[in-house]
Short mmCIF file of C-alpha atoms in Angstrom, two decimals:
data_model
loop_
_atom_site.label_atom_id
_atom_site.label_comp_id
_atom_site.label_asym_id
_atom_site.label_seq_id
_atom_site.Cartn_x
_atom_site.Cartn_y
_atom_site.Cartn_z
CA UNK A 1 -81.58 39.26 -34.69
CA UNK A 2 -79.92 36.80 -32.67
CA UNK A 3 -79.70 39.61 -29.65
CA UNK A 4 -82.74 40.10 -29.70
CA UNK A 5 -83.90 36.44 -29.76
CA UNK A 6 -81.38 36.12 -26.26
CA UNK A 7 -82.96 39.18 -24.63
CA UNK A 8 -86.43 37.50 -25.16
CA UNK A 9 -85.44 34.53 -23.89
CA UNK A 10 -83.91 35.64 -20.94
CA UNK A 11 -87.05 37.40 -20.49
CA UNK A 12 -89.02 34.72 -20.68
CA UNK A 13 -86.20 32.35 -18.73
CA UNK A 14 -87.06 34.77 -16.14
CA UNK A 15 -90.86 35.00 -16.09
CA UNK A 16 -90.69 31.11 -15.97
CA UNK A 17 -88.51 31.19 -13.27
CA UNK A 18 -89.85 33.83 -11.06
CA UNK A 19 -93.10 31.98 -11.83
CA UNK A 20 -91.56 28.95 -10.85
CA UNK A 21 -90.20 30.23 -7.32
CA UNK A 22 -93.74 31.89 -6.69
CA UNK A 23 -95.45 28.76 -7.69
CA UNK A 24 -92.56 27.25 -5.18
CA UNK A 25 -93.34 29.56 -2.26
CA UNK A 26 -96.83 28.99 -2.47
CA UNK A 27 -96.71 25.54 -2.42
CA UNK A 28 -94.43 25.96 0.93
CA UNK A 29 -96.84 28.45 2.04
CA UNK A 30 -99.32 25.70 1.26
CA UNK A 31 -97.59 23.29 3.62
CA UNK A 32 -97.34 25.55 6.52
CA UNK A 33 -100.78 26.53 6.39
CA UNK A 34 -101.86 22.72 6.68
CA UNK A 35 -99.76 21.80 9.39
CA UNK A 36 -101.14 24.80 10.89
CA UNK A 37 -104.42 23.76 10.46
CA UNK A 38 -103.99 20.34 11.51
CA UNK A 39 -102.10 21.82 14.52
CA UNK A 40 -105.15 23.51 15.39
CA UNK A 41 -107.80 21.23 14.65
CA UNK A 42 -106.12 18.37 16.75
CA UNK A 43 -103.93 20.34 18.76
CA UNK A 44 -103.59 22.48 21.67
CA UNK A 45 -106.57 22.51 24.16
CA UNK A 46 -107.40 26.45 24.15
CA UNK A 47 -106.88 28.03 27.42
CA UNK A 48 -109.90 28.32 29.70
CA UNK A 49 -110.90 28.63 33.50
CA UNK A 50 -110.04 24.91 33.38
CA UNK A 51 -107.13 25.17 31.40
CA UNK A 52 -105.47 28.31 32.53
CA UNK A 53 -102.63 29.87 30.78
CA UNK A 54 -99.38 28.28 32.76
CA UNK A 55 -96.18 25.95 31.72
CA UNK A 56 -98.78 22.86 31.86
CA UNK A 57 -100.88 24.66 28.70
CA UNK A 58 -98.04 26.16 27.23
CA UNK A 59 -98.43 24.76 23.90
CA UNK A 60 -96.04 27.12 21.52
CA UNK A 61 -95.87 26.86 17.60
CA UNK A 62 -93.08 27.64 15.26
CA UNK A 63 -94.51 29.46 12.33
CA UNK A 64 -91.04 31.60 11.58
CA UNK A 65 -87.89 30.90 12.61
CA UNK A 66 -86.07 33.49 15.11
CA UNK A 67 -84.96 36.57 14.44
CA UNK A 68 -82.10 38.51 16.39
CA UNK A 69 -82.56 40.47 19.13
CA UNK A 70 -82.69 44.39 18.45
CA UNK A 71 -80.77 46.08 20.78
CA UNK A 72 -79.48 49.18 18.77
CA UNK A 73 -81.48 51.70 17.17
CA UNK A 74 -81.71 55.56 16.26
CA UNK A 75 -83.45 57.52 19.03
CA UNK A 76 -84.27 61.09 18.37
CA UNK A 77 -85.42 64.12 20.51
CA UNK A 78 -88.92 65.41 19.95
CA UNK A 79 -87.40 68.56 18.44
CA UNK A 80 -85.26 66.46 15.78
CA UNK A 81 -88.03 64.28 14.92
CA UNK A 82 -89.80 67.50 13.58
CA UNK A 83 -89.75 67.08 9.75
CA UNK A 84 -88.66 63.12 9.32
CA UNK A 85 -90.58 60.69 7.63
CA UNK A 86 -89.83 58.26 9.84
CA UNK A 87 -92.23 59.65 12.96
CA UNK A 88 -95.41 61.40 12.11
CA UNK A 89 -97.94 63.11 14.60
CA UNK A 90 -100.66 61.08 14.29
CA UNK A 91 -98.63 57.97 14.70
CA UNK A 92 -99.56 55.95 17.80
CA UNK A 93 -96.72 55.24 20.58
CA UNK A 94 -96.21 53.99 23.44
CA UNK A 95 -95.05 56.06 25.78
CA UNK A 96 -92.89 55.38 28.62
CA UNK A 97 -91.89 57.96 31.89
CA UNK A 98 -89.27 56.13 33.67
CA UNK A 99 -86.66 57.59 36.85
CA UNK A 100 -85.74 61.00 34.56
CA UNK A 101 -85.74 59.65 30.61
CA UNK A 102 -89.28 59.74 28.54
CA UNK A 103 -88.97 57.89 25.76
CA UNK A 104 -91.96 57.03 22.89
CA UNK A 105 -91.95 53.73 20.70
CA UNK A 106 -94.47 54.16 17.80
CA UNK A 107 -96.14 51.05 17.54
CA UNK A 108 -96.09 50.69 13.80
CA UNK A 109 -91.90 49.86 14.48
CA UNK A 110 -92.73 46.71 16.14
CA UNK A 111 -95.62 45.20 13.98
CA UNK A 112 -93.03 43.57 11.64
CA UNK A 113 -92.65 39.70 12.22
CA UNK A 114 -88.69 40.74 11.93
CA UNK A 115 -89.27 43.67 14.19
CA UNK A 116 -91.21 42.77 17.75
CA UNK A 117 -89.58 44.26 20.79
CA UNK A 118 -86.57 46.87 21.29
CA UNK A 119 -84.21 45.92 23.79
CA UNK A 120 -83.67 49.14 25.16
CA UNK A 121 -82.48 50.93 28.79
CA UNK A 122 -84.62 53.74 29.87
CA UNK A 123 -83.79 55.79 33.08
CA UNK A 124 -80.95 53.47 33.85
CA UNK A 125 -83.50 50.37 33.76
CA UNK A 126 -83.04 47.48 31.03
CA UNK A 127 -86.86 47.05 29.38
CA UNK A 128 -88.07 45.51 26.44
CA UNK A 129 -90.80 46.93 24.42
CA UNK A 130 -93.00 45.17 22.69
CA UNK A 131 -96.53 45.22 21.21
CA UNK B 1 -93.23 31.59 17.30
CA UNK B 2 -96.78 31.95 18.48
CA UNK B 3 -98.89 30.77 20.91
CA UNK B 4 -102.32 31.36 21.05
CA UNK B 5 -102.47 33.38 18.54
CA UNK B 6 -99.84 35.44 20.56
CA UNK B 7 -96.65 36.34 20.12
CA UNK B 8 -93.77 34.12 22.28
CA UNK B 9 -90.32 36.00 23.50
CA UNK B 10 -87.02 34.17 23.43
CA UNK B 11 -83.89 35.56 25.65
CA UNK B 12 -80.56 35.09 23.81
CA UNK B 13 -79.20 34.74 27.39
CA UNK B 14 -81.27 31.25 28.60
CA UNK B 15 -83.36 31.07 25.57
CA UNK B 16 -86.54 30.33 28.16
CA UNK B 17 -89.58 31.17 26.19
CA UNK B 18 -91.54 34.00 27.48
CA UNK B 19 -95.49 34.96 27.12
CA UNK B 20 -95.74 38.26 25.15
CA UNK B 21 -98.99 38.76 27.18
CA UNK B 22 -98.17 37.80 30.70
CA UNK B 23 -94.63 38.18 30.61
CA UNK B 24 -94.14 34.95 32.20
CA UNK B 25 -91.02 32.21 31.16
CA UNK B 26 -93.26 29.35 30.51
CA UNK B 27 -90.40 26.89 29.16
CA UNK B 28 -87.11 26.35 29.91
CA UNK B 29 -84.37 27.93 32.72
CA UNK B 30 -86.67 30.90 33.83
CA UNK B 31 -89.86 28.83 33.95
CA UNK B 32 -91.84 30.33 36.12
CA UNK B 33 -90.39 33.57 36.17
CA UNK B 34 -92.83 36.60 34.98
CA UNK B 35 -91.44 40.04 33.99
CA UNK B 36 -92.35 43.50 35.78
CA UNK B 37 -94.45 45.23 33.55
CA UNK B 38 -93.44 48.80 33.12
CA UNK B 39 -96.16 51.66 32.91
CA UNK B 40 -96.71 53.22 29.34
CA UNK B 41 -99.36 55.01 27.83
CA UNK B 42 -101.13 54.59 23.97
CA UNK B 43 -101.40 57.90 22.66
CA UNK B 44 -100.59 59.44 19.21
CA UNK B 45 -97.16 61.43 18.94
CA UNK B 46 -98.22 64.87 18.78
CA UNK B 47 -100.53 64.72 22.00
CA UNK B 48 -97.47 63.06 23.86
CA UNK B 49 -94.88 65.03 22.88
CA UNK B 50 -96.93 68.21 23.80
CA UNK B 51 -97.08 66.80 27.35
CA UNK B 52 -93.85 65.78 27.45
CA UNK B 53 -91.63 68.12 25.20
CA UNK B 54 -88.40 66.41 26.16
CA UNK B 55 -89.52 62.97 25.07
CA UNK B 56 -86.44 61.25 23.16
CA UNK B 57 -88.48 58.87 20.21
CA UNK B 58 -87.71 55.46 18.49
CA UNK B 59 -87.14 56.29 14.51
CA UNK B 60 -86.62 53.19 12.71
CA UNK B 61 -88.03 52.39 9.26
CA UNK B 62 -91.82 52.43 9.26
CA UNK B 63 -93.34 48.72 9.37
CA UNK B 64 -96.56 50.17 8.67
CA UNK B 65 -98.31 52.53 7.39
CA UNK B 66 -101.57 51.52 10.35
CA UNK B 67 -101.17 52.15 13.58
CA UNK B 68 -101.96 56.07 13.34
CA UNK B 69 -104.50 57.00 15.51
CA UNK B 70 -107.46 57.34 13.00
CA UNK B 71 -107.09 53.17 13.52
CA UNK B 72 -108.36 53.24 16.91
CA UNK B 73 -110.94 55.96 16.72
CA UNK B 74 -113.72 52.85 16.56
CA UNK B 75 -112.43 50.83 19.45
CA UNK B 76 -114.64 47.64 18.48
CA UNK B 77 -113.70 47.18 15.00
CA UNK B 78 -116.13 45.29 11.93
CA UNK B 79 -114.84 42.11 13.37
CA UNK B 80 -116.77 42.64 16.55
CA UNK B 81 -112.97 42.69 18.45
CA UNK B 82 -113.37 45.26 21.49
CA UNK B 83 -110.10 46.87 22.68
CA UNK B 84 -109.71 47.05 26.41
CA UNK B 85 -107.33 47.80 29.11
CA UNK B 86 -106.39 45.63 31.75
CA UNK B 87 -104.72 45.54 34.74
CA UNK B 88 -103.24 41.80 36.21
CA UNK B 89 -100.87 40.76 38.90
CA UNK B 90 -100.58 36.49 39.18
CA UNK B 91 -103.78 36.52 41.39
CA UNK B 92 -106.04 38.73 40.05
CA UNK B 93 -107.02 40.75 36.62
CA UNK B 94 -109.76 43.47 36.03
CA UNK B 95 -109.99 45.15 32.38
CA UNK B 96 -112.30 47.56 30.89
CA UNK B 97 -113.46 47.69 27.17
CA UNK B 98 -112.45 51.59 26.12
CA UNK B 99 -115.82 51.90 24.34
CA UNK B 100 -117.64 51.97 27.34
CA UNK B 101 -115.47 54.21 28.96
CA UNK B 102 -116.85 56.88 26.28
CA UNK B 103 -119.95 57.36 28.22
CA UNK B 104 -117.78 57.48 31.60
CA UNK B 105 -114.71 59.14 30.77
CA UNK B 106 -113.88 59.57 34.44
CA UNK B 107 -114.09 56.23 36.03
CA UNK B 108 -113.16 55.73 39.95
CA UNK B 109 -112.15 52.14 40.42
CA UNK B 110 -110.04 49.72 42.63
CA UNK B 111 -107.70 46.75 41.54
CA UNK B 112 -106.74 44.35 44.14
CA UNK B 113 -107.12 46.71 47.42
CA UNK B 114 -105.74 49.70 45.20
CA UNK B 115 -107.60 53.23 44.31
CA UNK B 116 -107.34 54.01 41.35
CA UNK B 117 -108.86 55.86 38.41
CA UNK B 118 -109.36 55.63 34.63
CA UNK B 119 -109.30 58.41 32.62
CA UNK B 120 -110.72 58.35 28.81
CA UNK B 121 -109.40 61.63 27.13
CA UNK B 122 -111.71 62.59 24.07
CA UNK B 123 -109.35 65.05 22.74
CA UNK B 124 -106.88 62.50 21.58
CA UNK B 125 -108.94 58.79 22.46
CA UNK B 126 -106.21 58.32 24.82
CA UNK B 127 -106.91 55.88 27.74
CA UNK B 128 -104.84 56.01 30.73
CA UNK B 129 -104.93 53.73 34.48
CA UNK B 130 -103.58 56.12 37.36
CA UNK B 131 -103.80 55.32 40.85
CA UNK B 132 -105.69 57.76 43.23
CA UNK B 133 -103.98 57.58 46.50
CA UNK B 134 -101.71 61.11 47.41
CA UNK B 135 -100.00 60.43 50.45
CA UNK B 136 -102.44 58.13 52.18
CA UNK B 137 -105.15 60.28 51.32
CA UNK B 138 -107.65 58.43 48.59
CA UNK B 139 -109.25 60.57 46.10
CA UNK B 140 -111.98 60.47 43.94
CA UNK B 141 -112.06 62.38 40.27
CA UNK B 142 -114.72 63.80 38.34
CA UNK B 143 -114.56 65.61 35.07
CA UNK B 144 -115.71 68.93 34.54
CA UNK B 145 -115.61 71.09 31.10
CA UNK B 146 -112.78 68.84 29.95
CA UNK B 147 -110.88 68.95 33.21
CA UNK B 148 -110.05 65.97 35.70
CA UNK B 149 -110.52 67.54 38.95
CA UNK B 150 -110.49 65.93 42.64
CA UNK B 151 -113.67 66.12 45.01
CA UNK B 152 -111.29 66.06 48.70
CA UNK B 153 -109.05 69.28 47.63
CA UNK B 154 -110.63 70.62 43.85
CA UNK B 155 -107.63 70.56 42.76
CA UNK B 156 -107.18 70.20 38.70
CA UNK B 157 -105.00 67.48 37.35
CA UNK B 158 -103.50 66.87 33.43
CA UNK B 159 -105.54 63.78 32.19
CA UNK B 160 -102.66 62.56 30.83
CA UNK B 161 -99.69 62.74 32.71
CA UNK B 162 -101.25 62.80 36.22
CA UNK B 163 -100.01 65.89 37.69
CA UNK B 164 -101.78 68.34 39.62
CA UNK B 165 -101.88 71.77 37.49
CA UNK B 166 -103.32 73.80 40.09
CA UNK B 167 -105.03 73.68 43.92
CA UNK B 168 -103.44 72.66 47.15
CA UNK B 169 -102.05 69.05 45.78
CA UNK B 170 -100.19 71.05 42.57
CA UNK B 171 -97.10 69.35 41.90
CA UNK B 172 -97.64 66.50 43.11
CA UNK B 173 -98.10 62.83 40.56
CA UNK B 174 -100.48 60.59 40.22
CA UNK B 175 -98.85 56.69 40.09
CA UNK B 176 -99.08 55.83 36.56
CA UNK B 177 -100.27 52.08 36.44
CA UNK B 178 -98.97 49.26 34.00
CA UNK B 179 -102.35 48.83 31.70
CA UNK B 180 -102.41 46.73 28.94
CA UNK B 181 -104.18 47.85 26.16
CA UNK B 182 -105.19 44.20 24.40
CA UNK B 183 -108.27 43.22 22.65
CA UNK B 184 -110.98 41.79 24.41
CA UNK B 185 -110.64 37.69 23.14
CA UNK B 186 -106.59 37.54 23.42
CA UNK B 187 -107.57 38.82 27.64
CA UNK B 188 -110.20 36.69 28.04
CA UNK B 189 -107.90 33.78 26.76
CA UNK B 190 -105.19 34.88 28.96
CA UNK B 191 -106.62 36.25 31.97
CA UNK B 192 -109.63 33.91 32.27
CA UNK B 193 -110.44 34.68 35.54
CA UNK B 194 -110.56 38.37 34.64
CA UNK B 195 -113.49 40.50 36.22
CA UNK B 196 -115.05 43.31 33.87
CA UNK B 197 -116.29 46.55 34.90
CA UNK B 198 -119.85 47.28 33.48
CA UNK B 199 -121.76 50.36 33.12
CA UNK B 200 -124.69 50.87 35.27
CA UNK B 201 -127.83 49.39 33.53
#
């Protein structure tokens, strides 16, 4: 009896506490979006022919903090891609021809706020690429 | 971070802060710097690896399931956002909304002093900027049953990759040009002194 009264309180414990942290993240969530707005309400004079894009406009905003830089990464051949989940025909890439390496970066693999550009070196030239 | 509603790069090496969109360091020990921008094209998978069958491929974990190329079969989407590409160097931009290039899949152009040509493929709604000059001679494209051919020599050329199939110029490459494919408000914002080609009323 008393097991059982333990295992529902834990459940419950747990509800109330993933309730709380939800309930916590929103209300940070919350914050953000209000400084946001205020940011943009008061803030940065939107580029223009009069206010072109250039150090003087540059008006940045930290809405997530860094993430490192991805320089390492699995890179098949078109014939071993055959078959994997991971790359699918009708998934759109970017492709690049560059000196004598071709190389493809589906687009969906840098949409993630974690996961924006590939540090990568393609016919012997360091690129980045992004979307 | 963002700005403009677009994304900012950070180098671990100076940690200047970089426009995603014009590749420029806008803060800090680079300021003033801008990034070459390398040539790629948007296509789906299949269509490039047919072209190019000894394409090597990025396989990471999927971030999304979008991004497929059913997405971008309505280039202005419900939110009245028109996809273009674009073409920019620190003087000058010119950009062209890929819905209009539906109607004129074979577009001959120039971009500061440059030939060049646009080519919409309907086969795969693949857009790509190549430049039209073959050594010193310019030439000008049309499209015929599906094929990109040139007026000077007739010879026929792969839409996508730029190279001559057959004719006197076979073999030889079209210049493959660094478009941007952006939508139309995040260029306008960026590039505000951007020209626009327009159809012919």
């Amino acid at each position: 009896m008393s097991l059982v009264r333990i295992v529902v309180l834990s459940v419950v414990g747990a509800a109330l506490g993933l309730w709380g942290l939800e309930s916590y993240l929103h209300y940070q969530r919350g914050l953000k979006m209000a400084e946001m707005n205020k940011y943009w309400a008061n803030g940065p004079q939107l580029l223009s022919l009069e206010n072109p894009p250039s150090p003087d406009s540059f008006q940045p905003m930290q809405v997530i903090s860094e993430f490192p830089a991805i320089e390492e990464f699995e890179i098949l051949t078109a014939e071993n891609s055959a078959g994997k989940a991971e790359v699918v025909d009708d998934d759109l890439v970017l492709g690049v021809v560059l000196g004598d390496e071709i190389r493809a970066y589906p687009i969906n693999m840098m949409t993630g706020p974690d996961r924006e550009i590939f540090n990568d070196t393609l016919g012997g030239q360091p690129i980045a690429a992004t979307w | 971070m963002l700005w403009e509603h677009s994304l900012v790069m950070i180098d671990k090496e100076t940690g200047s802060l970089w426009s995603h969109l014009l590749g420029e360091a806008m803060r800090g020990p680079l300021e003033g710097e801008v990034l070459e921008t390398i040539p790629s094209v948007m296509t789906d998978w299949k269509s490039w690896k047919e072209k190019y069958p000894q394409s090597t491929v990025v396989a990471m974990t999927r971030k999304s399931l979008e991004y497929t190329k059913l997405q971008f079969l309505t280039p202005t989407d419900e939110h009245g956002r028109a996809l273009l590409i674009g073409l920019a160097n620190r003087e000058t931009s010119r950009a062209w909304i890929l819905d209009e290039l539906k109607n004129n899949p074979v577009l001959n152009d120039d971009f500061a002093e440059s030939p060049l040509v646009i080519v919409y493929d309907s086969q795969n709604d693949t857009t790509v900027l190549h430049g039209r000059k073959i050594d010193d001679q310019v030439l000008t494209f049309r499209l015929e049953k599906d094929e990109l051919i040139d007026d000077q020599t007739n010879s026929r050329w792969d839409l996508l990759t730029g190279e001559a199939v057959s004719g006197k110029l076979k073999g030889k490459t079209l210049q493959k040009l660094p478009g941007i494919i952006s939508y139309d408000f995040a260029w306008k914002n960026f590039h505000p002194e951007s020209t626009y080609w327009k159809p012919a009323k």
